Amino acid sequence: AWERPLENGVVGITPFFRANSMWLLPSWQLSYDPVRYQQQYTSFGAQLRYRQDYAPWNTRLITGADLDASPGSYREDRLNVRKTGSIYSGYSVGQQNYNFDTTFLEASPFALIETSPIEKLRLTGGLRYNALGYQYTNNLAAGAFNAGLGNSSQFYRPASTDRYFNKWSPSLGATYDITPSVEGE
């Protein structure tokens, strides 16, 4: 996090980065849905904020935005398992069940005001606009498919699509200090 004091306020940014990758061959599925899969994603973004303090009523205004971009992928392969007696002794890779890429995107500006019109009362009011969505790219044929389990099990691959959502989220609050202090043991 980086912050810089200003006259009666503070400006700051908290950047972030995450990376996760996992190959998994779930042994508990070998008897009924033998697959291996890889999922991975990276996330990067930041919270930007500005705080300004005002003398009347000990008022504070906080504004900023949360930003996030998280591209990821998922690959799943059907396994042809081999058994020797009741022991699984190996496998070969069969058809690819799923292969898709996604990117999650978010931009959410916000504003919050806090004020104390009387000594023991703190009032807050805020507004946040959440704009988020994802871009989904299916790298295989879309639609229903048989996963090759030797039965009529059908699975589904959605077609490539982008979806976006937005919502305003208001907040109001009040805190009243009933006692000057609370002491514990």
CSV table of C-alpha atoms in Angstrom, one decimal:
chain,number,residue,atom,x,y,z
A,1,ALA,CA,0.0,0.0,0.0
A,2,TRP,CA,1.1,3.5,-0.7
A,3,GLU,CA,-0.3,6.6,1.0
A,4,ARG,CA,0.6,10.3,0.8
A,5,PRO,CA,-0.6,12.8,3.3
A,6,LEU,CA,-2.2,16.0,1.9
A,7,GLU,CA,-3.5,19.0,3.7
A,8,ASN,CA,-6.5,17.7,5.7
A,9,GLY,CA,-6.5,14.4,3.8
A,10,VAL,CA,-4.7,11.4,2.4
A,11,VAL,CA,-4.5,9.8,-1.0
A,12,GLY,CA,-3.6,6.1,-1.4
A,13,ILE,CA,-3.4,3.1,-3.6
A,14,THR,CA,-3.2,-0.6,-2.7
A,15,PRO,CA,-2.3,-2.7,-5.8
A,16,PHE,CA,-2.6,-6.4,-5.8
A,17,PHE,CA,-1.5,-9.4,-7.8
A,18,ARG,CA,-2.5,-13.1,-7.4
A,19,ALA,CA,-1.6,-16.2,-9.4
A,20,ASN,CA,-2.9,-19.7,-9.0
A,21,SER,CA,-2.5,-22.8,-11.0
A,22,MET,CA,-3.5,-26.3,-10.2
A,23,TRP,CA,-3.4,-29.7,-12.0
A,24,LEU,CA,-5.7,-32.2,-10.3
A,25,LEU,CA,-6.4,-35.9,-10.9
A,26,PRO,CA,-9.2,-36.5,-8.3
A,27,SER,CA,-8.8,-40.2,-7.3
A,28,TRP,CA,-12.2,-40.2,-5.6
A,29,GLN,CA,-13.8,-39.8,-9.1
A,30,LEU,CA,-12.0,-42.6,-10.9
A,31,SER,CA,-14.9,-45.1,-10.5
A,32,TYR,CA,-17.6,-42.8,-11.7
A,33,ASP,CA,-16.2,-39.8,-13.6
A,34,PRO,CA,-12.5,-40.2,-14.4
A,35,VAL,CA,-11.0,-36.9,-15.4
A,36,ARG,CA,-8.0,-34.7,-14.8
A,37,TYR,CA,-8.2,-31.0,-15.0
A,38,GLN,CA,-6.1,-27.8,-14.9
A,39,GLN,CA,-7.4,-24.5,-13.7
A,40,GLN,CA,-5.4,-21.3,-13.5
A,41,TYR,CA,-6.0,-17.6,-13.1
A,42,THR,CA,-4.1,-14.4,-12.4
A,43,SER,CA,-5.6,-11.4,-10.8
A,44,PHE,CA,-4.4,-7.8,-10.8
A,45,GLY,CA,-5.9,-4.6,-9.7
A,46,ALA,CA,-6.0,-1.9,-7.1
A,47,GLN,CA,-8.0,0.0,-4.6
A,48,LEU,CA,-7.7,3.8,-5.2
A,49,ARG,CA,-8.8,6.1,-2.4
A,50,TYR,CA,-8.9,9.7,-1.3
A,51,ARG,CA,-9.9,10.9,2.2
A,52,GLN,CA,-10.6,14.5,3.1
A,53,ASP,CA,-11.3,15.7,6.6
A,54,TYR,CA,-13.4,18.8,7.4
A,55,ALA,CA,-13.6,20.6,10.7
A,56,PRO,CA,-17.4,21.1,10.8
A,57,TRP,CA,-18.9,18.2,12.8
A,58,ASN,CA,-15.7,16.2,12.5
A,59,THR,CA,-16.7,15.2,8.9
A,60,ARG,CA,-14.7,12.9,6.7
A,61,LEU,CA,-15.3,12.2,3.0
A,62,ILE,CA,-13.8,9.1,1.5
A,63,THR,CA,-13.9,8.4,-2.3
A,64,GLY,CA,-12.2,5.8,-4.5
A,65,ALA,CA,-12.6,2.8,-6.7
A,66,ASP,CA,-11.9,-0.9,-6.7
A,67,LEU,CA,-10.4,-2.2,-9.9
A,68,ASP,CA,-9.9,-5.9,-10.8
A,69,ALA,CA,-9.0,-7.9,-13.9
A,70,SER,CA,-8.7,-11.7,-13.5
A,71,PRO,CA,-8.0,-13.8,-16.6
A,72,GLY,CA,-8.2,-17.6,-16.2
A,73,SER,CA,-8.6,-20.9,-17.9
A,74,TYR,CA,-10.0,-24.4,-17.3
A,75,ARG,CA,-9.0,-27.6,-19.2
A,76,GLU,CA,-10.6,-31.0,-18.5
A,77,ASP,CA,-9.6,-34.3,-20.1
A,78,ARG,CA,-11.5,-37.6,-19.9
A,79,LEU,CA,-9.3,-40.5,-18.6
A,80,ASN,CA,-9.4,-44.1,-19.8
A,81,VAL,CA,-8.5,-45.9,-16.6
A,82,ARG,CA,-6.9,-49.3,-16.4
A,83,LYS,CA,-7.5,-51.7,-13.5
A,84,THR,CA,-5.6,-54.8,-12.4
A,85,GLY,CA,-8.1,-56.6,-10.2
A,86,SER,CA,-9.5,-53.9,-7.9
A,87,ILE,CA,-6.4,-51.7,-8.2
A,88,TYR,CA,-6.2,-48.8,-10.6
A,89,SER,CA,-2.9,-49.4,-12.5
A,90,GLY,CA,-2.8,-46.6,-15.0
A,91,TYR,CA,-4.7,-44.4,-17.4
A,92,SER,CA,-4.5,-42.8,-20.9
A,93,VAL,CA,-5.9,-39.5,-21.8
A,94,GLY,CA,-9.1,-39.5,-23.8
A,95,GLN,CA,-11.3,-36.7,-25.2
A,96,GLN,CA,-11.2,-33.2,-23.9
A,97,ASN,CA,-14.4,-32.4,-22.1
A,98,TYR,CA,-13.9,-28.7,-21.4
A,99,ASN,CA,-11.4,-26.1,-22.6
A,100,PHE,CA,-12.4,-22.5,-21.9
A,101,ASP,CA,-10.9,-19.1,-21.0
A,102,THR,CA,-12.5,-16.5,-18.8
A,103,THR,CA,-11.7,-13.0,-17.8
A,104,PHE,CA,-13.5,-11.4,-14.8
A,105,LEU,CA,-13.6,-7.6,-14.9
A,106,GLU,CA,-14.7,-5.1,-12.2
A,107,ALA,CA,-14.7,-1.4,-11.7
A,108,SER,CA,-16.5,-0.1,-8.6
A,109,PRO,CA,-16.3,3.6,-7.6
A,110,PHE,CA,-17.5,4.5,-4.2
A,111,ALA,CA,-18.1,7.5,-1.9
A,112,LEU,CA,-18.7,7.6,1.9
A,113,ILE,CA,-19.3,10.5,4.2
A,114,GLU,CA,-19.0,10.3,8.0
A,115,THR,CA,-20.0,13.1,10.3
A,116,SER,CA,-20.8,13.8,14.0
A,117,PRO,CA,-23.5,16.5,14.5
A,118,ILE,CA,-23.3,15.9,18.2
A,119,GLU,CA,-20.4,14.4,20.3
A,120,LYS,CA,-21.7,10.9,20.8
A,121,LEU,CA,-23.4,10.4,17.5
A,122,ARG,CA,-21.7,9.3,14.3
A,123,LEU,CA,-23.7,9.3,11.0
A,124,THR,CA,-22.5,7.6,7.8
A,125,GLY,CA,-23.8,7.5,4.3
A,126,GLY,CA,-22.3,6.0,1.2
A,127,LEU,CA,-22.9,5.0,-2.4
A,128,ARG,CA,-21.1,2.3,-4.4
A,129,TYR,CA,-21.5,1.5,-8.1
A,130,ASN,CA,-20.6,-2.1,-8.9
A,131,ALA,CA,-19.8,-2.7,-12.6
A,132,LEU,CA,-18.6,-6.2,-13.2
A,133,GLY,CA,-18.7,-9.0,-15.7
A,134,TYR,CA,-16.9,-11.8,-17.5
A,135,GLN,CA,-15.8,-12.7,-20.9
A,136,TYR,CA,-16.1,-16.4,-21.5
A,137,THR,CA,-14.5,-18.1,-24.5
A,138,ASN,CA,-15.3,-21.8,-25.2
A,139,ASN,CA,-12.5,-23.3,-27.2
A,140,LEU,CA,-14.5,-26.5,-28.1
A,141,ALA,CA,-17.8,-27.1,-29.8
A,142,ALA,CA,-20.7,-25.7,-27.8
A,143,GLY,CA,-23.7,-27.8,-26.8
A,144,ALA,CA,-24.4,-31.2,-25.3
A,145,PHE,CA,-21.9,-34.0,-25.6
A,146,ASN,CA,-21.5,-37.5,-24.3
A,147,ALA,CA,-18.5,-37.8,-22.0
A,148,GLY,CA,-17.7,-41.4,-23.0
A,149,LEU,CA,-18.7,-42.9,-19.7
A,150,GLY,CA,-20.3,-45.9,-21.4
A,151,ASN,CA,-23.8,-44.7,-20.5
A,152,SER,CA,-26.1,-42.0,-21.6
A,153,SER,CA,-24.6,-39.3,-19.4
A,154,GLN,CA,-24.8,-35.9,-21.2
A,155,PHE,CA,-22.7,-32.9,-20.4
A,156,TYR,CA,-23.0,-29.4,-21.7
A,157,ARG,CA,-20.5,-26.8,-23.0
A,158,PRO,CA,-22.0,-23.3,-23.1
A,159,ALA,CA,-21.3,-21.1,-26.2
A,160,SER,CA,-18.8,-18.2,-25.8
A,161,THR,CA,-20.4,-15.2,-24.3
A,162,ASP,CA,-19.8,-12.0,-22.4
A,163,ARG,CA,-22.0,-10.9,-19.5
A,164,TYR,CA,-21.9,-7.6,-17.6
A,165,PHE,CA,-23.8,-6.5,-14.5
A,166,ASN,CA,-24.2,-3.3,-12.6
A,167,LYS,CA,-25.8,-2.2,-9.4
A,168,TRP,CA,-26.0,0.8,-7.2
A,169,SER,CA,-25.5,0.0,-3.5
A,170,PRO,CA,-26.4,2.7,-1.0
A,171,SER,CA,-25.6,2.5,2.7
A,172,LEU,CA,-26.8,4.5,5.8
A,173,GLY,CA,-25.7,4.1,9.3
A,174,ALA,CA,-25.7,5.6,12.8
A,175,THR,CA,-23.6,4.9,15.8
A,176,TYR,CA,-24.3,6.3,19.3
A,177,ASP,CA,-21.7,6.0,22.1
A,178,ILE,CA,-23.8,5.0,25.1
A,179,THR,CA,-20.9,4.7,27.5
A,180,PRO,CA,-17.6,6.6,27.6
A,181,SER,CA,-15.5,3.4,27.9
A,182,VAL,CA,-15.9,-0.4,28.2
A,183,GLU,CA,-13.2,-2.2,30.2
A,184,GLY,CA,-12.7,-5.9,30.1
A,185,GLU,CA,-10.6,-8.3,32.2
